[in-house]
PDB file of C-alpha atoms in Angstrom:
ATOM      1  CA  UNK A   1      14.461 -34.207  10.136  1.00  0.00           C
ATOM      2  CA  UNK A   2      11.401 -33.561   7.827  1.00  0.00           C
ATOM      3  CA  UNK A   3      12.602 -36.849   5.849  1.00  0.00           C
ATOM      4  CA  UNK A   4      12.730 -38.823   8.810  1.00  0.00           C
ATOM      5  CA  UNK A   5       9.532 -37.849  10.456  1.00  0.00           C
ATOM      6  CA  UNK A   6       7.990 -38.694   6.745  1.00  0.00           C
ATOM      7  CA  UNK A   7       9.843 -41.772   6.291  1.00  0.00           C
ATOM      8  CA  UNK A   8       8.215 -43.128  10.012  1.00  0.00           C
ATOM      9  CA  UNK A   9       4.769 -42.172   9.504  1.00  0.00           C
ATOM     10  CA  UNK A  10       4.402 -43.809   6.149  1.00  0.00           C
ATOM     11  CA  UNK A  11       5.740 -46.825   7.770  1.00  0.00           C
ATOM     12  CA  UNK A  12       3.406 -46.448  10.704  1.00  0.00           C
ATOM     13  CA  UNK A  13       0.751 -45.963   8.414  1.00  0.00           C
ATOM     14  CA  UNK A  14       1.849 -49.481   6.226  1.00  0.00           C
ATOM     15  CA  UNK A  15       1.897 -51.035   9.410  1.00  0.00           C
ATOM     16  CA  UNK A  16      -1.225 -50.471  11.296  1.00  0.00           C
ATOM     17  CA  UNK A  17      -3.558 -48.183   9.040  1.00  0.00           C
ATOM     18  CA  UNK A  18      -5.476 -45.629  10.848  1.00  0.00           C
ATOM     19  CA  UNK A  19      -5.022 -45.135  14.534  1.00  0.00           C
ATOM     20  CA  UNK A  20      -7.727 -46.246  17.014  1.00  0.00           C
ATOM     21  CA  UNK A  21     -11.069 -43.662  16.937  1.00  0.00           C
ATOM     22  CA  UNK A  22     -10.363 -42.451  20.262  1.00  0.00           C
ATOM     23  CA  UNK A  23      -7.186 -41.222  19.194  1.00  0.00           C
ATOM     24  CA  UNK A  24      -7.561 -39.913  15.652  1.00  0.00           C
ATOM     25  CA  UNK A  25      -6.841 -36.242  14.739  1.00  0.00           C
ATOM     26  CA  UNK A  26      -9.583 -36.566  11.959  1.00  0.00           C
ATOM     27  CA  UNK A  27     -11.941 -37.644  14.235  1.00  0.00           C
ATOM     28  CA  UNK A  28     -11.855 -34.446  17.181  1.00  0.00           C
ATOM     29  CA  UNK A  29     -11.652 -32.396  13.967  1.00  0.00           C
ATOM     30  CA  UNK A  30     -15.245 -34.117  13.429  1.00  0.00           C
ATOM     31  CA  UNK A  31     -16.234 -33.714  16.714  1.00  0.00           C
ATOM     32  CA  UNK A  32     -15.769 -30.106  16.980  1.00  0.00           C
ATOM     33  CA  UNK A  33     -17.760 -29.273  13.945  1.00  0.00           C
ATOM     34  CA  UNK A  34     -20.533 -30.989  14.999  1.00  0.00           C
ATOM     35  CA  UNK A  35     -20.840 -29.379  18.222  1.00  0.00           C
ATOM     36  CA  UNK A  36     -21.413 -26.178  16.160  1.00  0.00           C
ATOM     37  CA  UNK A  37     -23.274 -28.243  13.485  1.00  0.00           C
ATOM     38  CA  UNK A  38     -25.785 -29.932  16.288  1.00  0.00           C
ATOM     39  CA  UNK A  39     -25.896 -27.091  18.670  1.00  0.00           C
ATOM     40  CA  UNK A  40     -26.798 -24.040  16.256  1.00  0.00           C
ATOM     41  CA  UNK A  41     -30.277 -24.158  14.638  1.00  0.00           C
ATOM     42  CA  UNK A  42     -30.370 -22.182  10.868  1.00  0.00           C
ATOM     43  CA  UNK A  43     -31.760 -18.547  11.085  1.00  0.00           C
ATOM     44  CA  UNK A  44     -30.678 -16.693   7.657  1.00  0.00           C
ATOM     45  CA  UNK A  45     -28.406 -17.034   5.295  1.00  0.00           C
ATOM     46  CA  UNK A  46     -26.134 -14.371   6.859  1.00  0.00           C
ATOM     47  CA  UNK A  47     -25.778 -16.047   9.891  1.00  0.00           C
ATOM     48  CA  UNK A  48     -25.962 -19.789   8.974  1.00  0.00           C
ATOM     49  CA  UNK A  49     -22.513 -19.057   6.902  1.00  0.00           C
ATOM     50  CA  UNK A  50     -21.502 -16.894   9.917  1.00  0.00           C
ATOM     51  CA  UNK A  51     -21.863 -19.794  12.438  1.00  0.00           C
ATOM     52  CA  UNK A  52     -20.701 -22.059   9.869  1.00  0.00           C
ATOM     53  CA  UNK A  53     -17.090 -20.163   9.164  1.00  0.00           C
ATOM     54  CA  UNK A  54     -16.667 -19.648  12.894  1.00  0.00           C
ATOM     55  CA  UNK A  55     -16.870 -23.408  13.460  1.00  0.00           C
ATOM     56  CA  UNK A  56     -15.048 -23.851  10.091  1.00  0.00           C
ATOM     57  CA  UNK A  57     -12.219 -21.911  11.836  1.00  0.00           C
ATOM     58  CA  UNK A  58     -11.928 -23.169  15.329  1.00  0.00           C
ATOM     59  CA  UNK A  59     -11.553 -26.713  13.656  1.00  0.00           C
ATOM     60  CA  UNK A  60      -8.307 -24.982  11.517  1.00  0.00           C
ATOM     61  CA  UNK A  61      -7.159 -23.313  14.716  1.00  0.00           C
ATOM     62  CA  UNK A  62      -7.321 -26.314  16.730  1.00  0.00           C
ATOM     63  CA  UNK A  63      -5.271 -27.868  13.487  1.00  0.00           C
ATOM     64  CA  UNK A  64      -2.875 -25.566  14.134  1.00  0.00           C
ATOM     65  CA  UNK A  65      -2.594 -25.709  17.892  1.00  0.00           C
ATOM     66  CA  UNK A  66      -2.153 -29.782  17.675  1.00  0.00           C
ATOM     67  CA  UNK A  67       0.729 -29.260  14.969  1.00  0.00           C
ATOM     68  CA  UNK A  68       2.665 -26.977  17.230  1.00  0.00           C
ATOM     69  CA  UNK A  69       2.312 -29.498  20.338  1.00  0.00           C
ATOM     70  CA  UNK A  70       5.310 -31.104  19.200  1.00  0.00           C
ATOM     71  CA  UNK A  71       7.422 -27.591  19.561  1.00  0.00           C
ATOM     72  CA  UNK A  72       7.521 -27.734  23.235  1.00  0.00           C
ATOM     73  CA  UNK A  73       7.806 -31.436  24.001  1.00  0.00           C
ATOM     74  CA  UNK A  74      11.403 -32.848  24.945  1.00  0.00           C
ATOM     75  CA  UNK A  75      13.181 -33.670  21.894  1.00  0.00           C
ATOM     76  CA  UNK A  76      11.865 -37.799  21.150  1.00  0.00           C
ATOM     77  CA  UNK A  77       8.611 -37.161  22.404  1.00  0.00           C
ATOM     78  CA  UNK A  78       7.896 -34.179  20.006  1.00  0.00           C
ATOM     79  CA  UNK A  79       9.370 -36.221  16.857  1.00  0.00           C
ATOM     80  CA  UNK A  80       7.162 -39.259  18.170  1.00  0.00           C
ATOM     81  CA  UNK A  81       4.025 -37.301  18.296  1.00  0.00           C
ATOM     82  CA  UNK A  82       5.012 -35.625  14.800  1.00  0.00           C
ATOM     83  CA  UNK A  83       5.254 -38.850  13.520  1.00  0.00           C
ATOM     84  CA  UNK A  84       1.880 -39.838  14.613  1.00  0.00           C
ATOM     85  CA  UNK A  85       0.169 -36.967  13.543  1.00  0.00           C
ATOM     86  CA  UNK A  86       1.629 -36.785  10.057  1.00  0.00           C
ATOM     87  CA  UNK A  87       0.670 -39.945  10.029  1.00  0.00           C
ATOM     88  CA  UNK A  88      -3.189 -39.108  10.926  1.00  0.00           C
ATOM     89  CA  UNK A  89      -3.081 -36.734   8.071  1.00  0.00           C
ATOM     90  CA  UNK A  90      -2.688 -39.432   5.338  1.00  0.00           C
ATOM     91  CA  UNK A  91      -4.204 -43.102   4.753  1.00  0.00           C
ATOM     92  CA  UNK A  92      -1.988 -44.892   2.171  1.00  0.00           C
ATOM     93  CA  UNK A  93      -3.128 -48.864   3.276  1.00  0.00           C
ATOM     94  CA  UNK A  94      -6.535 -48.217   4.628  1.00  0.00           C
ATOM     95  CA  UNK A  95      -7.832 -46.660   1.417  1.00  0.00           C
ATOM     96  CA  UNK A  96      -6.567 -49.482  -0.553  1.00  0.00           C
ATOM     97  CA  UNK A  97      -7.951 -51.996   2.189  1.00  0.00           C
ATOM     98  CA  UNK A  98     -11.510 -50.416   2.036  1.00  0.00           C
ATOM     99  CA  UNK A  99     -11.729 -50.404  -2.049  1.00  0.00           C
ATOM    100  CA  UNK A 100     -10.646 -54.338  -1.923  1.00  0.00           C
ATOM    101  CA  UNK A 101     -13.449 -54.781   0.217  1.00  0.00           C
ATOM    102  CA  UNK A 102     -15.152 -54.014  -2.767  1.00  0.00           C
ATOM    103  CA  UNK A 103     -14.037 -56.428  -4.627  1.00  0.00           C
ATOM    104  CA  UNK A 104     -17.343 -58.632  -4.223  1.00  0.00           C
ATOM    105  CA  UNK A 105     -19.206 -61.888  -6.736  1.00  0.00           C
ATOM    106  CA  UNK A 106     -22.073 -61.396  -4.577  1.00  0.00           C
ATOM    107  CA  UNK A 107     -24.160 -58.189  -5.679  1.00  0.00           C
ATOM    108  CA  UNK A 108     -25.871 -57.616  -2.396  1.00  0.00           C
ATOM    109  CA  UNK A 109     -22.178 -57.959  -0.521  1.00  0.00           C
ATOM    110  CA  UNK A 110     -20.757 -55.609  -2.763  1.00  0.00           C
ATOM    111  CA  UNK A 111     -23.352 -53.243  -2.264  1.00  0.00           C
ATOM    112  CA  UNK A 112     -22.809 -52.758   1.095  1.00  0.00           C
ATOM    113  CA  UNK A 113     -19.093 -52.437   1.150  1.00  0.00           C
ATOM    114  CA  UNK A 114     -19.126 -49.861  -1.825  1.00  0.00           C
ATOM    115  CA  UNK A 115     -21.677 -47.789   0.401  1.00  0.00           C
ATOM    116  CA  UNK A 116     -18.991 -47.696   2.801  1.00  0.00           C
ATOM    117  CA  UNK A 117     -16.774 -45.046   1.207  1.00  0.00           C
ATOM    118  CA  UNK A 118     -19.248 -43.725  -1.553  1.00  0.00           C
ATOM    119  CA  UNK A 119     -21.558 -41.151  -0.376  1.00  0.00           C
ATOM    120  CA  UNK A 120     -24.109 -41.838  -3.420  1.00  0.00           C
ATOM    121  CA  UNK A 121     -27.122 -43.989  -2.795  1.00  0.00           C
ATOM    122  CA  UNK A 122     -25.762 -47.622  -4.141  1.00  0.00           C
ATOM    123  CA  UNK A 123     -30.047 -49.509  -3.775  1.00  0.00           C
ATOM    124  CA  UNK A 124     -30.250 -48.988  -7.323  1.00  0.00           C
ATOM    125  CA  UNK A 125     -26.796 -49.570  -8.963  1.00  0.00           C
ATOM    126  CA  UNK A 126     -26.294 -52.390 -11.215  1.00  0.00           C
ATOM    127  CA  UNK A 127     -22.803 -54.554 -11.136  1.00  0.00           C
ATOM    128  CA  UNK A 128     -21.276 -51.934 -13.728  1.00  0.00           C
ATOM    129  CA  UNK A 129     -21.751 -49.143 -11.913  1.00  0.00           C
ATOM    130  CA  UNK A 130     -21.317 -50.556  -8.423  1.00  0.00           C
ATOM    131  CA  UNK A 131     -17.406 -51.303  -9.846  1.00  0.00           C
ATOM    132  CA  UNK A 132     -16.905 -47.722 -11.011  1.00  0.00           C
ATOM    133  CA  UNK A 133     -18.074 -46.259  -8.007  1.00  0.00           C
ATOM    134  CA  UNK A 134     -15.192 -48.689  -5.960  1.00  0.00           C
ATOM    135  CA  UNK A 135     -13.009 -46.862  -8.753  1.00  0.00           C
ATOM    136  CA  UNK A 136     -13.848 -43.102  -8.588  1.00  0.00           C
ATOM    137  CA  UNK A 137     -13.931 -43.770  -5.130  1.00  0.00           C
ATOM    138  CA  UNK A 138      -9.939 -45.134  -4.926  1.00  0.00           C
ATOM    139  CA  UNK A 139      -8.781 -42.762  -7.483  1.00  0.00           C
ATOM    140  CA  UNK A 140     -10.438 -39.189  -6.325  1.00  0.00           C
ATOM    141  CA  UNK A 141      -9.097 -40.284  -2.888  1.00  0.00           C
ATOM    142  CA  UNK A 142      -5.361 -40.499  -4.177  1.00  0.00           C
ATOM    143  CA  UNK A 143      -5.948 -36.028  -3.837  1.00  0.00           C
ATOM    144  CA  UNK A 144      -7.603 -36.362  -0.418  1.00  0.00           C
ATOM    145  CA  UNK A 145      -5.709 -38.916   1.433  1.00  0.00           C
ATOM    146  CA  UNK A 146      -2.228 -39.076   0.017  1.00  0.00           C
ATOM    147  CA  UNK A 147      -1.449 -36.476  -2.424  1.00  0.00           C
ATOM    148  CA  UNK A 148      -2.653 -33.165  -0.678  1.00  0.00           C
ATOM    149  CA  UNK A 149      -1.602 -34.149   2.511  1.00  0.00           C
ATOM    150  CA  UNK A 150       1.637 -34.720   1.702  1.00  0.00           C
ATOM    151  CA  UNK A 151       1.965 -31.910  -0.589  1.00  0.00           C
ATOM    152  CA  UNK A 152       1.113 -29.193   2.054  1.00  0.00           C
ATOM    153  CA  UNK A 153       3.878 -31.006   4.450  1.00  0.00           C
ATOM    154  CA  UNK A 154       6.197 -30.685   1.759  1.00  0.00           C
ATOM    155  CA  UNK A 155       5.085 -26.938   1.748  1.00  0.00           C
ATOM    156  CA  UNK A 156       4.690 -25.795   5.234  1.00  0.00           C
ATOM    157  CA  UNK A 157       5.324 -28.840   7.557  1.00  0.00           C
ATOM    158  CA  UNK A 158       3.082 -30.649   9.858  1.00  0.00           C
ATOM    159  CA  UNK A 159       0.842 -27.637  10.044  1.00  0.00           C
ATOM    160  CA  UNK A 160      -0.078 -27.852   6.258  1.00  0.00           C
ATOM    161  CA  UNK A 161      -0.981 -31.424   6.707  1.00  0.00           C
ATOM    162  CA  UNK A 162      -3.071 -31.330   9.870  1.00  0.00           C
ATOM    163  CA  UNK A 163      -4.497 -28.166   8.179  1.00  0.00           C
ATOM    164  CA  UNK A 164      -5.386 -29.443   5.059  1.00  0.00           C
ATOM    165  CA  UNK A 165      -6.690 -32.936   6.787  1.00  0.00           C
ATOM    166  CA  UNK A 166      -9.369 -30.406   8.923  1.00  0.00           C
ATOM    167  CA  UNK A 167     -10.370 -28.476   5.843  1.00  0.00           C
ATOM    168  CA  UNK A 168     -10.782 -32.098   4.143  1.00  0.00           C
ATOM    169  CA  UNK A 169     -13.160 -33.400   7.609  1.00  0.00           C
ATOM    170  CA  UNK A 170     -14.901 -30.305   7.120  1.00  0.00           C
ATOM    171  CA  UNK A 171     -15.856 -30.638   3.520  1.00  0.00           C
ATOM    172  CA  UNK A 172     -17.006 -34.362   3.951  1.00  0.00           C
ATOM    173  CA  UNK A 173     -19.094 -32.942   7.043  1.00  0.00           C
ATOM    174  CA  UNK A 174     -20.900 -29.522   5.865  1.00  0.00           C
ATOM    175  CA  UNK A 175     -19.752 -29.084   2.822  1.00  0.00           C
ATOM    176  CA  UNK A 176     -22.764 -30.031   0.897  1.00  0.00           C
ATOM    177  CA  UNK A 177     -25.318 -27.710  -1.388  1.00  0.00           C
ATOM    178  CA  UNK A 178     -28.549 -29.117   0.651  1.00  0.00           C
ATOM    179  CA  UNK A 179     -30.735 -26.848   2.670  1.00  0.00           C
ATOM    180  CA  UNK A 180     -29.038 -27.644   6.122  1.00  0.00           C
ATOM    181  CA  UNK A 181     -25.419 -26.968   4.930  1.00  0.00           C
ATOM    182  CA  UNK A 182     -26.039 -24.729   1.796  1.00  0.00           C
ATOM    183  CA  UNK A 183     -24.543 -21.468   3.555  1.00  0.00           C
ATOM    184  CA  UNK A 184     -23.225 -23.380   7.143  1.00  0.00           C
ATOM    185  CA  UNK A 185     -20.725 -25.393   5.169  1.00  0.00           C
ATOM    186  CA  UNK A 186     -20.010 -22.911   2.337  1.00  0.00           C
ATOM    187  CA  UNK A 187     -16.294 -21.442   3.828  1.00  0.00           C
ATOM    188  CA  UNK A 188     -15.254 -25.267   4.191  1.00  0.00           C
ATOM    189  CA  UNK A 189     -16.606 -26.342   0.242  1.00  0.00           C
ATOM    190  CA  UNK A 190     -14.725 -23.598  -0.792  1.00  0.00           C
ATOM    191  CA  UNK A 191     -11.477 -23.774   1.192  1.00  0.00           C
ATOM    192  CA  UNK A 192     -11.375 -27.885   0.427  1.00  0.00           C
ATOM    193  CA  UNK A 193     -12.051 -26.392  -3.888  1.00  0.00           C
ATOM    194  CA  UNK A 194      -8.940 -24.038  -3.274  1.00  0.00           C
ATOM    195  CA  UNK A 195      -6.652 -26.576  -1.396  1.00  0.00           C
ATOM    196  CA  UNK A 196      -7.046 -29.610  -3.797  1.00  0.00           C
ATOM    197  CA  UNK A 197      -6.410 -27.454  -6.902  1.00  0.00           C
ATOM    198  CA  UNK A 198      -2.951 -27.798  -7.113  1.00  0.00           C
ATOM    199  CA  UNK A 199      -2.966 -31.273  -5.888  1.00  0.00           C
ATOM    200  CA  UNK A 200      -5.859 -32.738  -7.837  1.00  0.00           C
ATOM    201  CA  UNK A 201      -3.997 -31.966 -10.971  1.00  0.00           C
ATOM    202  CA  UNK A 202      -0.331 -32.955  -9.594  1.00  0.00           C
ATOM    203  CA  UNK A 203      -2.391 -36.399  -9.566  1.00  0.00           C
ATOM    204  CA  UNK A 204      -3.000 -36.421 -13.246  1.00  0.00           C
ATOM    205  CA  UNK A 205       0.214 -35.843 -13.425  1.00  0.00           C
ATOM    206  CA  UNK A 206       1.981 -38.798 -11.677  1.00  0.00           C
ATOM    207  CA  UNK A 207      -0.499 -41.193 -14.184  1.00  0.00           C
ATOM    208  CA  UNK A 208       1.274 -39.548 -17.216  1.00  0.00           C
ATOM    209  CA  UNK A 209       4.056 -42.437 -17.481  1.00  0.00           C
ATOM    210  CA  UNK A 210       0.854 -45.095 -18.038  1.00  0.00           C
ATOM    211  CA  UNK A 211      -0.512 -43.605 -20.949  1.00  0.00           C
ATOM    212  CA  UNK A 212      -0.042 -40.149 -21.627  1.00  0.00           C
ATOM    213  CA  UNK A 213      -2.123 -39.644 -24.798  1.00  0.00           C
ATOM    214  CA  UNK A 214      -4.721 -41.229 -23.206  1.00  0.00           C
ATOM    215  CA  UNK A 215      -4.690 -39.773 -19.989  1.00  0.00           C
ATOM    216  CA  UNK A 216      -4.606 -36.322 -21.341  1.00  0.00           C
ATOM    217  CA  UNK A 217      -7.271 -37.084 -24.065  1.00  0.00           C
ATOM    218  CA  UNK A 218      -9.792 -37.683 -21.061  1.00  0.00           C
ATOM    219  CA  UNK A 219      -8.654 -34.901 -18.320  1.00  0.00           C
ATOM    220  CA  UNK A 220      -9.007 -32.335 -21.102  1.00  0.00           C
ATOM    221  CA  UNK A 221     -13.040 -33.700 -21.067  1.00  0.00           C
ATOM    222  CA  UNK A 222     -12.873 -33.248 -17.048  1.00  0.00           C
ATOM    223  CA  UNK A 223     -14.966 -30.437 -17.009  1.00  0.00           C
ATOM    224  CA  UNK A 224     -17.645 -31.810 -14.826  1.00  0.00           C
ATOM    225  CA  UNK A 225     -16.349 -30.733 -11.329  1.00  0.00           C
ATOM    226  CA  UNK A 226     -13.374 -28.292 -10.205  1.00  0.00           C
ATOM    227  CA  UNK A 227     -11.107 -31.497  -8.884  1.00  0.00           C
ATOM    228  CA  UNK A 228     -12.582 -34.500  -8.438  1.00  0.00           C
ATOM    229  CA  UNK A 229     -13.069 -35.639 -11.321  1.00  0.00           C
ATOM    230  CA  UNK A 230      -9.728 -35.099 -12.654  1.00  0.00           C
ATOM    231  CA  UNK A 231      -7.980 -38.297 -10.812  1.00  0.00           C
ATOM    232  CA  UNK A 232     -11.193 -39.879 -12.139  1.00  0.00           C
ATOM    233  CA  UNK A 233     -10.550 -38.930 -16.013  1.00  0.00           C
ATOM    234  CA  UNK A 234      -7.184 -40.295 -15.802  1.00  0.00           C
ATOM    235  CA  UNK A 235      -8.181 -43.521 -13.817  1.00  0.00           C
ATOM    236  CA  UNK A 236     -10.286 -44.172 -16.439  1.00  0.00           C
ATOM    237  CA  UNK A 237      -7.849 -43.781 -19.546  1.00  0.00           C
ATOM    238  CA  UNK A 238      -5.607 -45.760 -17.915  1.00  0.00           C
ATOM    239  CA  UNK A 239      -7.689 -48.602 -16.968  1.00  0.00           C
ATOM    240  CA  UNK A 240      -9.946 -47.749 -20.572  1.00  0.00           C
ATOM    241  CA  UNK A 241     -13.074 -48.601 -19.041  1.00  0.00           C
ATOM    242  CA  UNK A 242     -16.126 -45.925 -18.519  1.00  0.00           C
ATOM    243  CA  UNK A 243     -16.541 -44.556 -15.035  1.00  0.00           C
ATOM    244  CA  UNK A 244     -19.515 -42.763 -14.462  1.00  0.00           C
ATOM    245  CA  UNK A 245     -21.972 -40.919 -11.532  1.00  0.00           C
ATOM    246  CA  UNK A 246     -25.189 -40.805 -12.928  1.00  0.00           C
ATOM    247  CA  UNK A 247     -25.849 -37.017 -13.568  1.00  0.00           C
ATOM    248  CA  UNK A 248     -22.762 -35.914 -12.968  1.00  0.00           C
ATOM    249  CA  UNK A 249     -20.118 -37.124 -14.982  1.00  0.00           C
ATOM    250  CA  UNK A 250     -19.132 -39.595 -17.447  1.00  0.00           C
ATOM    251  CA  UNK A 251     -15.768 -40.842 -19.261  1.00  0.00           C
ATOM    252  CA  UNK A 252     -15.640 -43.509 -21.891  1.00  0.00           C
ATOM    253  CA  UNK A 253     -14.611 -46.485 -22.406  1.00  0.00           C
ATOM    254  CA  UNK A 254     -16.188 -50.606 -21.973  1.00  0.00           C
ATOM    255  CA  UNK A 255     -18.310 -51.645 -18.880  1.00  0.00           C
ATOM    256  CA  UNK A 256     -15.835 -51.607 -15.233  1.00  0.00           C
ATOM    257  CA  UNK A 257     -15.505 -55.846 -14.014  1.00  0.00           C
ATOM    258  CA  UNK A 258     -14.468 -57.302 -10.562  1.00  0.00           C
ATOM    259  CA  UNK A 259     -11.015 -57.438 -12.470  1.00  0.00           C
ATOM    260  CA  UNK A 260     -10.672 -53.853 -13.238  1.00  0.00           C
ATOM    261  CA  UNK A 261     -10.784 -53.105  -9.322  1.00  0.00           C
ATOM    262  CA  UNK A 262      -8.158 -55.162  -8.853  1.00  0.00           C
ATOM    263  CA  UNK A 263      -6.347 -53.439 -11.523  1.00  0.00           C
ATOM    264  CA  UNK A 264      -7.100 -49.832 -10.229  1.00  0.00           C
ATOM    265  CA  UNK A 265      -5.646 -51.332  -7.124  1.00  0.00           C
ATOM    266  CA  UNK A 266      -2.397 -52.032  -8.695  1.00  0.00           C
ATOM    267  CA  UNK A 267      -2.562 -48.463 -10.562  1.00  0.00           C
ATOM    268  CA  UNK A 268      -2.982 -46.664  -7.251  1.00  0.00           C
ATOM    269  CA  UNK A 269       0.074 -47.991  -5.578  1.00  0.00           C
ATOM    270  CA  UNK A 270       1.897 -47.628  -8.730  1.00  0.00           C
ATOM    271  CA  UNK A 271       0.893 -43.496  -8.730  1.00  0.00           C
ATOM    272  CA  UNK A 272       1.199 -43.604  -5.109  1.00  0.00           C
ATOM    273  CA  UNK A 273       4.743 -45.133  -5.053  1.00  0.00           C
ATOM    274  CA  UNK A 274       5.713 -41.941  -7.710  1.00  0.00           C
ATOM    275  CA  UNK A 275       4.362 -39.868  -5.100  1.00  0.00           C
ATOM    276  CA  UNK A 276       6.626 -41.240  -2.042  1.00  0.00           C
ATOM    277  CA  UNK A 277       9.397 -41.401  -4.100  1.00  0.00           C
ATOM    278  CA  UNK A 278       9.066 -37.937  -5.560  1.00  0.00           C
ATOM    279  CA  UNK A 279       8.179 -36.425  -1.900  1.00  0.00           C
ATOM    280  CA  UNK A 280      11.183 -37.713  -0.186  1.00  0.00           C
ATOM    281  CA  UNK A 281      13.750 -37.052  -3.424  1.00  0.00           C
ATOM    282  CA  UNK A 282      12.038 -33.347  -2.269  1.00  0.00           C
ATOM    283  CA  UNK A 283      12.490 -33.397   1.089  1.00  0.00           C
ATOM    284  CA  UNK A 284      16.461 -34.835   0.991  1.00  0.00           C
ATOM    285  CA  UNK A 285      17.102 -32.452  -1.676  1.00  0.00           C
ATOM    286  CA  UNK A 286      15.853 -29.414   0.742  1.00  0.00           C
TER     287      UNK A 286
END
């Protein structure tokens, strides 16, 4: 049944992208934080991260509660809201939709559509790095939004991928060193470090088969960050153009084009179609 529910939200998710705002798991889990985040003014330390890992926990038990729903629904309706919230817990086409937005000859245009899923500030970026940013962006999402969700279904069912999609929504929320979220969002920054791991590194993994000398010759310089750069490293091997966030990190290779989005493109559904395949050869097998 596990196959079948997987098989039905990928195609859901091929066929319309992310559900409507209203209805989106990701986006309650976003709403509940930020009651505790709006609501709770910082004291200490102490009792910012205690505040912070109490709302960092109702969002996980509310996770949970919506992945058990389905237990006590008649039979189609519980696999028909399984299906839809699997579903919720990955984005396969809208990730790939959003970086082709990207994909820009006017600077200004592309500037605003790359500061759509890149949290850096993109004023100052010149055409170079405005293109790697569309990359890191597409390839340090493959953990977030297709890898690690599917990997914890594979592990624990629905409730490892609603889990890890709230522990995800709370890392892009509070999980930042600044002085608001510092010790507020440090349970979430550390939960999201512990649950891509595993998965950031399975990533590497599935881009191998394009060029494993070269992949492996750049993750063993991934040493920037505990996870995301490592999809990153072996983007950039395999593409064999430099990708870089200024101060952070930096792999070689010749200046990122227009082109080389489009060919990340076709690299992500290549790793991405490994992935599928691999996942449901795992889930018949079991």
């Amino acid at each position: 049944m596990e196959l079948i529910i997987f098989l039905l939200a990928l195609a859901l998710d091929l066929a319309i992208g992310e559900p409507p705002t209203l209805t989106h798991p990701v986006v309650w889990f976003g709403k509940l934080i930020e009651f505790f985040d709006r609501h709770y003014r910082r004291r200490s330390p102490a009792l910012d991260f205690a505040i912070g890992s109490l709302g960092t926990m109702a969002v996980i038990g509310f996770a949970l509660f919506l992945s058990k729903l389905p237990d006590f629904l008649p039979k189609w309706f519980g696999i028909g809201l399984s299906v839809y919230l699997l579903k919720s817990s990955f984005a396969v086409k809208s990730l790939a939709w959003h970086v082709k937005d990207t994909i820009r000859e006017d600077i200004e245009e592309q500037r605003k559509y790359v500061g759509l899923i890149v949290s850096r500030d993109v004023k100052s970026l010149d055409r170079y790095h405005l293109n790697s940013a569309a990359i890191e962006s597409l390839a340090e999402n493959i953990v977030d939004s297709v890898v690690a969700p599917i990997f914890y279904f594979l592990l624990f069912g629905l409730s490892g991928a609603l889990v890890y999609r709230a522990i995800n929504t709370l890392d892009a929320m509070i999980g930042y060193r600044n002085e608001r979220y510092e010790f507020f969002g440090k349970l979430a920054a550390r939960m999201d470090d512990i649950a891509n791991f595993i998965p950031a590194r399975l990533t590497v993994l599935l881009f191998l088969p394009l060029g494993p000398r070269k992949v492996l010759s750049h993750y063993k310089k991934a040493k920037f960050k505990i996870n995301g750069d490592k999809p990153i490293a072996a983007m950039s091997a395999v593409l064999g153009v430099w990708l870089e966030k200024k101060g952070v990190y930096y792999f070689d290779g010749r200046a990122p084009g227009l082109e080389d989005i489009k060919r990340a493109l076709r690299v992500y559904w290549i790793v991405v179609g490994e992935w599928i395949l691999t996942s449901a050869l795992v889930m018949w097998r079991w």
